[in-house]
Short mmCIF file of C-alpha atoms and ligand atoms in Angstrom, two decimals:
data_model
loop_
_atom_site.label_atom_id
_atom_site.label_comp_id
_atom_site.label_asym_id
_atom_site.label_seq_id
_atom_site.Cartn_x
_atom_site.Cartn_y
_atom_site.Cartn_z
CA UNK A 1101 0.10 -0.28 0.27
CA UNK A 1102 1.38 3.57 -0.86
CA UNK A 1103 1.52 6.60 1.27
CA UNK A 1104 2.36 9.93 0.38
CA UNK A 1105 5.19 10.91 1.62
CA UNK A 1106 5.95 14.48 3.75
CA UNK A 1107 8.25 15.93 1.00
CA UNK A 1108 5.05 16.50 -1.38
CA UNK A 1109 4.39 19.85 -2.07
CA UNK A 1110 0.81 19.91 -1.85
CA UNK A 1111 -1.94 19.59 1.07
CA UNK A 1112 -2.37 16.49 1.06
CA UNK A 1113 -2.54 15.25 4.98
CA UNK A 1114 -2.66 12.08 6.62
CA UNK A 1115 -6.42 12.74 6.82
CA UNK A 1116 -6.84 13.56 3.46
CA UNK A 1117 -5.25 10.13 2.65
CA UNK A 1118 -8.62 7.15 2.42
CA UNK A 1119 -7.84 3.65 1.96
CA UNK A 1120 -10.33 2.43 -0.74
CA UNK A 1121 -8.85 -1.27 -1.13
CA UNK A 1122 -6.66 -1.64 -4.14
CA UNK A 1123 -5.06 1.82 -4.10
CA UNK A 1124 -4.78 4.80 -1.81
CA UNK A 1125 -7.45 7.74 -3.12
CA UNK A 1126 -5.82 11.34 -2.25
CA UNK A 1127 -7.01 14.45 -2.28
CA UNK A 1128 -5.44 18.11 -1.93
CA UNK A 1129 -6.76 21.16 0.23
CA UNK A 1130 -6.19 24.29 -1.80
CA UNK A 1131 -2.12 24.63 -2.75
CA UNK A 1132 -0.44 28.28 -0.92
CA UNK A 1133 1.86 29.87 -3.52
CA UNK A 1134 4.76 28.86 -1.36
CA UNK A 1135 4.20 25.42 -1.74
CA UNK A 1136 3.35 25.11 -5.55
CA UNK A 1137 6.49 24.17 -7.98
CA UNK A 1138 4.71 26.02 -10.67
CA UNK A 1139 2.96 29.58 -9.91
CA UNK A 1140 0.17 28.71 -12.50
CA UNK A 1141 -2.81 31.01 -12.44
CA UNK A 1142 -4.29 27.55 -12.57
CA UNK A 1143 -4.22 27.05 -8.79
CA UNK A 1144 -5.90 30.19 -7.50
CA UNK A 1145 -8.95 29.53 -5.78
CA UNK A 1146 -11.67 31.20 -7.67
CA UNK A 1147 -15.36 32.65 -6.70
CA UNK A 1148 -18.09 30.55 -9.45
CA UNK A 1149 -21.06 32.48 -8.30
CA UNK A 1150 -20.51 32.41 -4.46
CA UNK A 1151 -19.37 29.03 -4.54
CA UNK A 1152 -15.73 28.84 -3.65
CA UNK A 1153 -13.81 26.46 -5.87
CA UNK A 1154 -10.26 26.05 -4.88
CA UNK A 1155 -8.21 25.87 -7.81
CA UNK A 1156 -9.39 26.79 -11.59
CA UNK A 1157 -8.98 23.13 -13.08
CA UNK A 1158 -12.40 21.71 -13.70
CA UNK A 1159 -12.88 18.10 -14.57
CA UNK A 1160 -14.81 17.72 -17.89
CA UNK A 1161 -18.15 15.85 -18.01
CA UNK A 1162 -16.96 12.09 -19.34
CA UNK A 1163 -19.69 9.36 -19.81
CA UNK A 1164 -18.28 6.55 -18.45
CA UNK A 1165 -21.17 3.80 -19.05
CA UNK A 1166 -20.72 1.50 -16.36
CA UNK A 1167 -24.36 2.52 -14.44
CA UNK A 1168 -26.04 -0.52 -13.96
CA UNK A 1169 -30.04 0.33 -14.62
CA UNK A 1170 -28.83 3.72 -15.13
CA UNK A 1171 -28.31 4.48 -11.29
CA UNK A 1172 -24.77 5.99 -10.02
CA UNK A 1173 -23.56 3.64 -7.11
CA UNK A 1174 -21.13 3.41 -4.75
CA UNK A 1175 -18.18 2.75 -7.38
CA UNK A 1176 -19.51 5.98 -9.29
CA UNK A 1177 -18.73 7.62 -5.57
CA UNK A 1178 -15.63 6.51 -5.40
CA UNK A 1179 -14.55 7.66 -8.80
CA UNK A 1180 -15.17 11.30 -8.08
CA UNK A 1181 -14.24 10.97 -5.07
CA UNK A 1182 -11.10 9.83 -6.16
CA UNK A 1183 -10.86 13.55 -8.27
CA UNK A 1184 -12.55 15.89 -5.84
CA UNK A 1185 -9.19 18.24 -5.95
CA UNK A 1186 -10.81 19.82 -9.09
CA UNK A 1187 -11.77 23.29 -8.55
CA UNK A 1188 -14.82 21.55 -9.73
CA UNK A 1189 -16.34 18.41 -10.82
CA UNK A 1190 -18.39 18.15 -13.65
CA UNK A 1191 -20.47 14.85 -14.03
CA UNK A 1192 -20.91 12.29 -17.14
CA UNK A 1193 -24.23 13.39 -19.09
CA UNK A 1194 -27.24 11.99 -17.03
CA UNK A 1195 -30.46 12.24 -19.03
CA UNK A 1196 -33.25 13.97 -17.52
CA UNK A 1197 -35.71 11.20 -18.65
CA UNK A 1198 -36.21 7.93 -20.66
CA UNK A 1199 -36.53 9.71 -24.44
CA UNK A 1200 -33.26 11.59 -23.63
CA UNK A 1201 -30.91 8.49 -23.18
CA UNK A 1202 -28.86 7.73 -25.99
CA UNK A 1203 -26.93 5.20 -24.36
CA UNK A 1204 -27.25 1.80 -22.43
CA UNK A 1205 -25.19 2.00 -18.74
CA UNK A 1206 -25.69 5.48 -18.63
CA UNK A 1207 -27.02 7.10 -15.40
CA UNK A 1208 -30.33 9.39 -15.36
CA UNK A 1209 -31.65 12.01 -12.76
CA UNK A 1210 -35.61 11.27 -13.01
CA UNK A 1211 -35.91 8.90 -10.57
CA UNK A 1212 -36.02 8.70 -7.17
CA UNK A 1213 -33.19 5.72 -6.94
CA UNK A 1214 -31.29 8.00 -9.54
CA UNK A 1215 -31.38 10.70 -6.78
CA UNK A 1216 -30.10 8.40 -4.23
CA UNK A 1217 -27.40 7.33 -6.07
CA UNK A 1218 -26.25 10.44 -6.90
CA UNK A 1219 -26.72 11.65 -3.03
CA UNK A 1220 -23.94 9.32 -2.56
CA UNK A 1221 -21.81 10.49 -5.15
CA UNK A 1222 -22.43 14.08 -3.87
CA UNK A 1223 -21.50 13.15 -0.24
CA UNK A 1224 -18.37 11.55 -1.30
CA UNK A 1225 -17.40 14.66 -2.99
CA UNK A 1226 -18.54 17.54 -0.37
CA UNK A 1227 -16.44 15.21 2.40
CA UNK A 1228 -13.26 15.58 0.18
CA UNK A 1229 -13.70 19.53 0.19
CA UNK A 1230 -14.98 19.25 -3.76
CA UNK A 1231 -17.54 20.59 -5.41
CA UNK A 1232 -19.84 19.09 -8.05
CA UNK A 1233 -21.99 19.97 -10.66
CA UNK A 1234 -24.26 17.61 -12.70
CA UNK A 1235 -25.00 17.05 -16.74
CA UNK A 1236 -28.09 17.47 -17.57
CA UNK A 1237 -28.73 15.59 -21.12
CA UNK A 1238 -30.97 15.06 -23.73
CA UNK A 1239 -29.61 13.52 -26.68
CA UNK A 1240 -32.71 13.98 -29.25
CA UNK A 1241 -31.69 12.06 -32.34
CA UNK A 1242 -28.48 10.19 -30.87
CA UNK A 1243 -30.95 7.67 -29.84
CA UNK A 1244 -32.56 4.19 -31.05
CA UNK A 1245 -35.96 3.08 -30.93
CA UNK A 1246 -34.84 0.15 -28.74
CA UNK A 1247 -34.44 2.28 -26.07
CA UNK A 1248 -37.21 4.29 -26.15
CA UNK A 1249 -40.51 3.96 -24.34
CA UNK A 1250 -43.19 1.98 -26.96
CA UNK A 1251 -40.20 1.71 -29.16
CA UNK A 1252 -41.09 5.21 -30.49
CA UNK A 1253 -38.56 7.27 -32.39
CA UNK A 1254 -36.55 9.30 -30.86
CA UNK A 1255 -37.18 13.19 -30.85
CA UNK A 1256 -35.18 16.15 -32.19
CA UNK A 1257 -35.74 19.27 -34.40
CA UNK A 1258 -37.08 17.74 -37.48
CA UNK A 1259 -37.09 14.25 -38.86
CA UNK A 1260 -33.53 14.12 -40.36
CA UNK A 1261 -30.84 11.26 -39.05
CA UNK A 1262 -27.52 11.93 -37.89
CA UNK A 1263 -25.26 10.32 -40.43
CA UNK A 1264 -22.78 8.37 -39.42
CA UNK A 1265 -23.97 8.55 -35.81
CA UNK A 1266 -24.57 5.29 -33.08
CA UNK A 1267 -26.33 4.64 -30.16
CA UNK A 1268 -25.67 1.66 -27.62
CA UNK A 1269 -28.76 0.06 -27.68
CA UNK A 1270 -30.01 -2.95 -28.55
CA UNK A 1271 -29.68 -5.26 -31.94
CA UNK A 1272 -32.73 -7.58 -33.52
CA UNK A 1273 -31.70 -10.04 -31.12
CA UNK A 1274 -32.50 -8.02 -27.84
CA UNK A 1275 -28.50 -7.95 -27.17
CA UNK A 1276 -26.71 -4.98 -26.25
CA UNK A 1277 -24.73 -3.56 -29.55
CA UNK A 1278 -23.41 -0.27 -31.03
CA UNK A 1279 -26.29 0.38 -33.65
CA UNK A 1280 -26.97 2.82 -35.95
CA UNK A 1281 -29.00 6.08 -35.24
CA UNK A 1282 -32.71 5.78 -35.00
CA UNK A 1283 -34.61 8.49 -37.70
CA UNK A 1284 -36.15 10.71 -35.67
CA UNK A 1285 -39.71 12.43 -35.59
CA UNK A 1286 -39.85 16.09 -34.89
CA UNK A 1287 -41.41 17.39 -31.56
CA UNK A 1288 -44.15 19.82 -31.75
CA UNK A 1289 -44.42 23.27 -30.61
CA UNK A 1290 -46.21 22.00 -27.79
CA UNK A 1291 -44.16 19.17 -26.44
CA UNK A 1292 -40.77 21.24 -26.34
CA UNK A 1293 -42.61 22.85 -22.79
CA UNK A 1294 -42.97 19.49 -21.81
CA UNK A 1295 -38.93 18.74 -22.37
CA UNK A 1296 -38.27 22.27 -20.17
CA UNK A 1297 -39.92 20.78 -17.73
CA UNK A 1298 -38.41 17.48 -17.49
CA UNK A 1299 -35.13 19.68 -17.79
CA UNK A 1300 -36.43 21.70 -14.76
CA UNK A 1301 -37.82 18.33 -13.05
CA UNK A 1302 -33.87 17.07 -13.70
CA UNK A 1303 -32.45 20.30 -12.60
CA UNK A 1304 -34.61 19.96 -8.85
CA UNK A 1305 -33.84 16.38 -8.95
CA UNK A 1306 -29.81 17.09 -8.65
CA UNK A 1307 -30.51 20.27 -6.27
CA UNK A 1308 -32.51 17.31 -3.60
CA UNK A 1309 -29.23 15.05 -4.36
CA UNK A 1310 -27.04 17.59 -3.26
CA UNK A 1311 -25.27 18.87 -6.19
CA UNK A 1312 -23.83 22.45 -6.21
CA UNK A 1313 -25.31 22.90 -9.49
CA UNK A 1314 -26.12 21.58 -12.91
CA UNK A 1315 -24.41 22.27 -16.50
CA UNK A 1316 -27.17 22.07 -19.51
CA UNK A 1317 -25.76 19.97 -22.22
CA UNK A 1318 -26.35 22.45 -25.43
CA UNK A 1319 -22.92 20.78 -26.90
CA UNK A 1320 -21.96 17.91 -29.04
CA UNK A 1321 -24.17 17.97 -31.44
CA UNK A 1322 -27.79 16.91 -28.83
CA UNK A 1323 -30.97 18.09 -28.73
CA UNK A 1324 -30.15 21.32 -27.73
CA UNK A 1325 -27.35 21.80 -30.58
CA UNK A 1326 -30.33 19.94 -32.97
CA UNK A 1327 -32.16 23.13 -32.53
CA UNK A 1328 -29.49 25.76 -32.35
CA UNK A 1329 -27.89 24.50 -35.89
CA UNK A 1330 -29.19 26.67 -38.71
CA UNK A 1331 -28.36 23.65 -41.20
CA UNK A 1332 -30.62 21.08 -39.67
CA UNK A 1333 -33.04 23.03 -37.98
CA UNK A 1334 -35.34 24.05 -41.22
CA UNK A 1335 -38.65 24.23 -38.76
CA UNK A 1336 -40.99 26.57 -39.82
CA UNK A 1337 -42.55 27.17 -36.21
CA UNK A 1338 -41.35 29.58 -33.28
CA UNK A 1339 -38.32 27.37 -32.71
CA UNK A 1340 -36.49 27.35 -35.91
CA UNK A 1341 -35.50 28.58 -39.25
CA UNK A 1342 -33.77 31.32 -40.96
CA UNK A 1343 -33.98 33.60 -37.63
CA UNK A 1344 -31.26 33.21 -35.61
CA UNK A 1345 -33.68 34.19 -32.25
CA UNK A 1346 -36.09 31.19 -33.08
CA UNK A 1347 -33.29 28.65 -33.12
CA UNK A 1348 -31.75 29.92 -30.04
CA UNK A 1349 -35.48 30.02 -28.24
CA UNK A 1350 -35.21 26.46 -26.88
CA UNK A 1351 -32.15 26.22 -25.53
CA UNK A 1352 -32.86 30.13 -23.61
CA UNK A 1353 -36.06 29.10 -22.28
CA UNK A 1354 -34.56 25.74 -20.94
CA UNK A 1355 -31.72 28.04 -19.28
CA UNK A 1356 -34.54 30.66 -18.03
CA UNK A 1357 -37.23 27.86 -16.81
CA UNK A 1358 -33.77 25.67 -15.14
CA UNK A 1359 -32.28 29.18 -13.34
CA UNK A 1360 -35.98 29.97 -12.17
CA UNK A 1361 -36.06 26.80 -10.56
CA UNK A 1362 -32.98 26.47 -8.63
CA UNK A 1363 -31.45 30.03 -9.47
CA UNK A 1364 -28.81 30.85 -11.97
CA UNK A 1365 -26.09 31.38 -10.15
CA UNK A 1366 -26.43 27.27 -10.39
CA UNK A 1367 -26.86 27.05 -13.70
CA UNK A 1368 -24.39 26.52 -15.91
CA UNK A 1369 -24.44 26.04 -19.88
CA UNK A 1370 -22.47 23.96 -22.19
CA UNK A 1371 -21.88 24.70 -26.17
CA UNK A 1372 -19.63 23.60 -28.56
CA UNK A 1373 -19.93 26.17 -30.83
CA UNK A 1374 -18.35 25.06 -34.74
CA UNK A 1375 -18.65 21.69 -33.17
CA UNK A 1376 -19.14 19.01 -36.10
CA UNK A 1377 -19.77 15.95 -33.81
CA UNK A 1378 -22.77 14.08 -35.19
CA UNK A 1379 -23.72 15.51 -37.97
CA UNK A 1380 -23.97 19.07 -37.37
CA UNK A 1381 -22.98 20.98 -40.55
CA UNK A 1382 -21.89 24.58 -41.59
CA UNK A 1383 -24.42 27.12 -42.19
CA UNK A 1384 -24.35 30.79 -43.22
CA UNK A 1385 -24.60 32.83 -40.27
CA UNK A 1386 -22.72 30.14 -37.73
CA UNK A 1387 -20.56 32.66 -35.97
CA UNK A 1388 -23.31 35.25 -35.77
CA UNK A 1389 -25.87 32.94 -33.97
CA UNK A 1390 -23.08 32.12 -31.69
CA UNK A 1391 -22.49 35.64 -30.84
CA UNK A 1392 -26.26 36.64 -30.49
CA UNK A 1393 -26.50 33.13 -27.69
CA UNK A 1394 -23.36 34.54 -26.38
CA UNK A 1395 -25.19 38.21 -25.28
CA UNK A 1396 -28.62 36.89 -24.80
CA UNK A 1397 -26.67 34.47 -22.19
CA UNK A 1398 -24.69 37.60 -20.60
CA UNK A 1399 -27.60 39.20 -19.41
CA UNK A 1400 -28.53 36.25 -17.22
CA UNK A 1401 -26.01 35.67 -14.91
CA UNK A 1402 -25.20 32.02 -15.12
CA UNK A 1403 -22.84 30.24 -12.87
CA UNK A 1404 -20.79 29.69 -16.17
CA UNK A 1405 -21.19 29.20 -19.70
CA UNK A 1406 -18.95 25.94 -20.60
CA UNK A 1407 -17.09 26.06 -24.24
CA UNK A 1408 -16.54 22.84 -25.55
CA UNK A 1409 -13.45 23.07 -28.02
CA UNK A 1410 -13.73 19.76 -30.12
CA UNK A 1411 -10.60 20.23 -31.99
CA UNK A 1412 -9.02 16.91 -30.42
CA UNK A 1413 -11.76 14.97 -31.71
CA UNK A 1414 -11.02 16.32 -35.22
CA UNK A 1415 -12.57 19.90 -36.07
CA UNK A 1416 -10.97 22.72 -36.73
CA UNK A 1417 -9.79 24.58 -33.40
CA UNK A 1418 -11.88 27.59 -32.10
CA UNK A 1419 -9.77 30.63 -32.96
CA UNK A 1420 -8.25 33.53 -30.60
CA UNK A 1421 -10.35 35.89 -32.50
CA UNK A 1422 -13.18 33.94 -32.37
CA UNK A 1423 -12.57 33.53 -28.41
CA UNK A 1424 -11.68 37.15 -27.90
CA UNK A 1425 -15.22 37.96 -29.35
CA UNK A 1426 -16.93 36.14 -27.09
CA UNK A 1427 -15.20 37.32 -24.16
CA UNK A 1428 -16.16 40.74 -25.24
CA UNK A 1429 -19.96 39.96 -25.20
CA UNK A 1430 -19.87 37.86 -22.58
CA UNK A 1431 -18.42 39.19 -19.09
CA UNK A 1432 -19.25 36.11 -16.86
CA UNK A 1433 -17.58 33.22 -15.93
CA UNK A 1434 -16.32 30.83 -19.36
CA UNK A 1435 -15.04 27.50 -18.99
CA UNK A 1436 -12.96 26.45 -21.75
CA UNK A 1437 -12.26 22.79 -22.57
CA UNK A 1438 -10.28 20.48 -24.91
CA UNK A 1439 -6.79 19.43 -25.39
CA UNK A 1440 -5.71 21.66 -22.35
CA UNK A 1441 -1.95 21.29 -20.92
CA UNK A 1442 -1.41 23.32 -17.93
CA UNK A 1443 0.89 25.72 -19.94
CA UNK A 1444 -2.05 26.15 -22.80
CA UNK A 1445 -4.68 26.65 -19.68
CA UNK A 1446 -2.50 29.40 -18.19
CA UNK A 1447 -2.13 31.30 -21.21
CA UNK A 1448 -5.66 31.49 -21.65
CA UNK A 1449 -7.00 32.64 -18.57
CA UNK A 1450 -3.75 35.25 -18.37
CA UNK A 1451 -5.18 36.70 -22.07
CA UNK A 1452 -8.40 36.79 -20.29
CA UNK A 1453 -10.99 34.79 -22.73
CA UNK A 1454 -11.41 31.84 -20.22
CA UNK A 1455 -11.48 31.91 -15.92
CA UNK A 1456 -11.48 28.34 -15.65
CA UNK A 1457 -10.18 25.04 -17.75
CA UNK A 1458 -11.73 22.03 -18.03
CA UNK A 1459 -9.55 18.77 -18.53
CA UNK A 1460 -11.08 15.46 -20.06
CA UNK A 1461 -9.06 12.75 -20.56
CA UNK A 1462 -6.30 13.07 -18.13
CA UNK A 1463 -8.22 12.90 -15.51
CA UNK A 1464 -9.46 9.52 -15.98
CA UNK A 1465 -5.73 8.11 -15.74
CA UNK A 1466 -4.61 10.80 -13.31
CA UNK A 1467 -7.25 11.16 -10.14
CA UNK A 1468 -4.75 13.45 -8.64
CA UNK A 1469 -4.31 15.59 -11.29
CA UNK A 1470 -4.80 18.70 -9.73
CA UNK A 1471 -1.12 17.71 -7.38
CA UNK A 1472 0.72 16.33 -10.60
CA UNK A 1473 0.22 19.47 -12.71
CA UNK A 1474 1.08 21.99 -9.36
CA UNK A 1475 4.25 19.52 -8.71
CA UNK A 1476 5.19 19.16 -12.41
CA UNK A 1477 4.92 15.41 -11.82
CA UNK A 1478 4.64 12.82 -14.99
CA UNK A 1479 0.76 12.23 -16.07
CA UNK A 1480 -0.18 8.40 -16.52
CA UNK A 1481 -1.00 7.71 -20.22
CA UNK A 1482 -4.70 7.64 -21.36
CA UNK A 1483 -6.07 4.08 -21.92
CA UNK A 1484 -9.31 4.41 -24.54
CA UNK A 1485 -9.78 0.60 -24.33
CA UNK A 1486 -11.59 0.89 -20.71
CA UNK A 1487 -13.02 4.74 -21.47
CA UNK A 1488 -17.10 3.00 -21.70
CA UNK A 1489 -18.24 0.01 -20.10
CA UNK A 1490 -16.89 -2.47 -18.27
CA UNK A 1491 -16.09 -2.58 -14.11
CA UNK A 1492 -13.34 -1.19 -11.92
CA UNK A 1493 -10.78 -1.60 -14.32
CA UNK A 1494 -9.75 1.80 -15.92
CA UNK A 1495 -12.14 3.70 -13.58
CA UNK A 1496 -11.26 3.61 -10.09
CA UNK A 1497 -7.98 1.85 -10.13
CA UNK A 1498 -5.73 4.58 -11.38
CA UNK A 1499 -3.17 5.05 -8.44
CA UNK A 1500 -2.21 8.96 -7.19
CA UNK A 1501 1.61 9.40 -8.13
CA UNK A 1502 4.07 7.21 -6.73
CA UNK A 1503 6.79 9.05 -5.43
CA UNK A 1504 8.85 5.84 -4.73
CA UNK A 1505 9.42 4.81 -8.27
CA UNK A 1506 9.86 8.00 -9.73
CA UNK A 1507 13.63 9.35 -9.83
C1 FMN B 544 -14.85 9.31 -22.47
C2 FMN B 544 -15.02 10.57 -22.83
C3 FMN B 544 -16.88 10.81 -22.44
C4 FMN B 544 -17.10 11.95 -22.66
N1 FMN B 544 -18.25 12.15 -22.46
C5 FMN B 544 -18.48 13.50 -22.45
C6 FMN B 544 -20.14 14.15 -21.84
O1 FMN B 544 -20.73 12.75 -21.33
N2 FMN B 544 -20.71 15.09 -21.82
C7 FMN B 544 -20.25 16.15 -22.72
O2 FMN B 544 -20.49 17.04 -22.29
N3 FMN B 544 -18.61 15.68 -23.18
C8 FMN B 544 -18.12 14.44 -22.91
N4 FMN B 544 -16.56 14.59 -23.67
C9 FMN B 544 -15.99 15.57 -24.18
C10 FMN B 544 -15.46 16.08 -22.87
O3 FMN B 544 -15.65 16.72 -21.87
C11 FMN B 544 -13.87 17.05 -22.92
O4 FMN B 544 -14.70 18.24 -23.72
C12 FMN B 544 -13.25 16.53 -24.52
O5 FMN B 544 -12.70 15.01 -23.73
C13 FMN B 544 -12.07 17.10 -25.07
O6 FMN B 544 -11.14 17.40 -23.52
P1 FMN B 544 -9.91 17.06 -23.49
O7 FMN B 544 -9.23 17.06 -24.80
O8 FMN B 544 -9.44 17.51 -21.77
O9 FMN B 544 -9.92 15.35 -23.28
C14 FMN B 544 -16.48 12.93 -23.06
C15 FMN B 544 -14.87 12.74 -23.58
C16 FMN B 544 -14.29 11.31 -22.92
C17 FMN B 544 -13.04 11.41 -23.44
#
């Protein structure tokens, strides 16, 4: 069993080191300037609309597909406890309804059992002094009839299926399988307010489960972006078409309803401007759409807006010019994600275009990522084979940095 040497330049204390069976789980308190090996601003504390974060490192939302029956459990709690050294954790996407699910084994936040499961997670993270938001997810057309009630079609802005996208659902024999997404049907105008209510119910459930706030998933080609995207959303009602304000309406109504229910200071939003994942195509007026949304969000005093730059997954990187324009219209907290390391993250904060930096994949294999970054320690490599599904392997069995084997 490993223990932390006293020379480690973080605020580990004996009481912060918990025995979790196979490995030792360590959680850092805020790291004072005098005891860091790097002076990066990433390790400064941050006031997130009244919620104090002990550093500016966010754990990005990451689906891990290990929730049997869609319920977070004690293994989920251990996984997030191990990573509570982040200034803020954003959980994996959690469906707000049966309709909103696109993958087997993802957790939900719409039943009492799911709320109970998540309460174990929030307790664990709070015991370590961490902060945690839950990502509220409706996949829209990235789903399959076998996941839907009565094998109905998934829903979207229009009835066009996402080309090249898959869902994790059931095959014709009823076995779990990766399958092409089904053709969706367009939500009626009337139904949209029902989906907004599903988001609100999920948000109030999240607060009941002890979360510090929620992040509405408006990114990566899922339902809300299926309405924002001008190439896809050709509706002719007040929720779509060429007029930007119509395509923004659903996401803004969702934000406003959730903020009304739980408070704007507890409500965040994730977006992926110019993202191409899940068949989101380019369209005329794309930048104007995003900047109009930024201006609309500016007035709403949200906890944060989280911009996910998809460049690690293929699309071109967000330009410095676009990030500057976003900052010019959006004065609130900006979280940036997508391919960051310490140096790049620090640059973004110093240049003023971001306040917090989210790390995704590095957090999977480095539960003590903040301590490693703060002390210039080597990072454990990423093992993609365990990203989705399975048990503790590649999930809760990554150790904290082992000083006894380093030179
Ligand atoms: C295994 C995995 C699962 C992910 N699941 C989600 C998710 O549930 N919600 C979401 O918004 N983004 C998701 N993402 C995207 C990450 O939040 C993040 O934006 C992306 O990995 C880029 O950051 P990185 O380069 O630091 O990994 C996922 C990424 C990975 C690798």
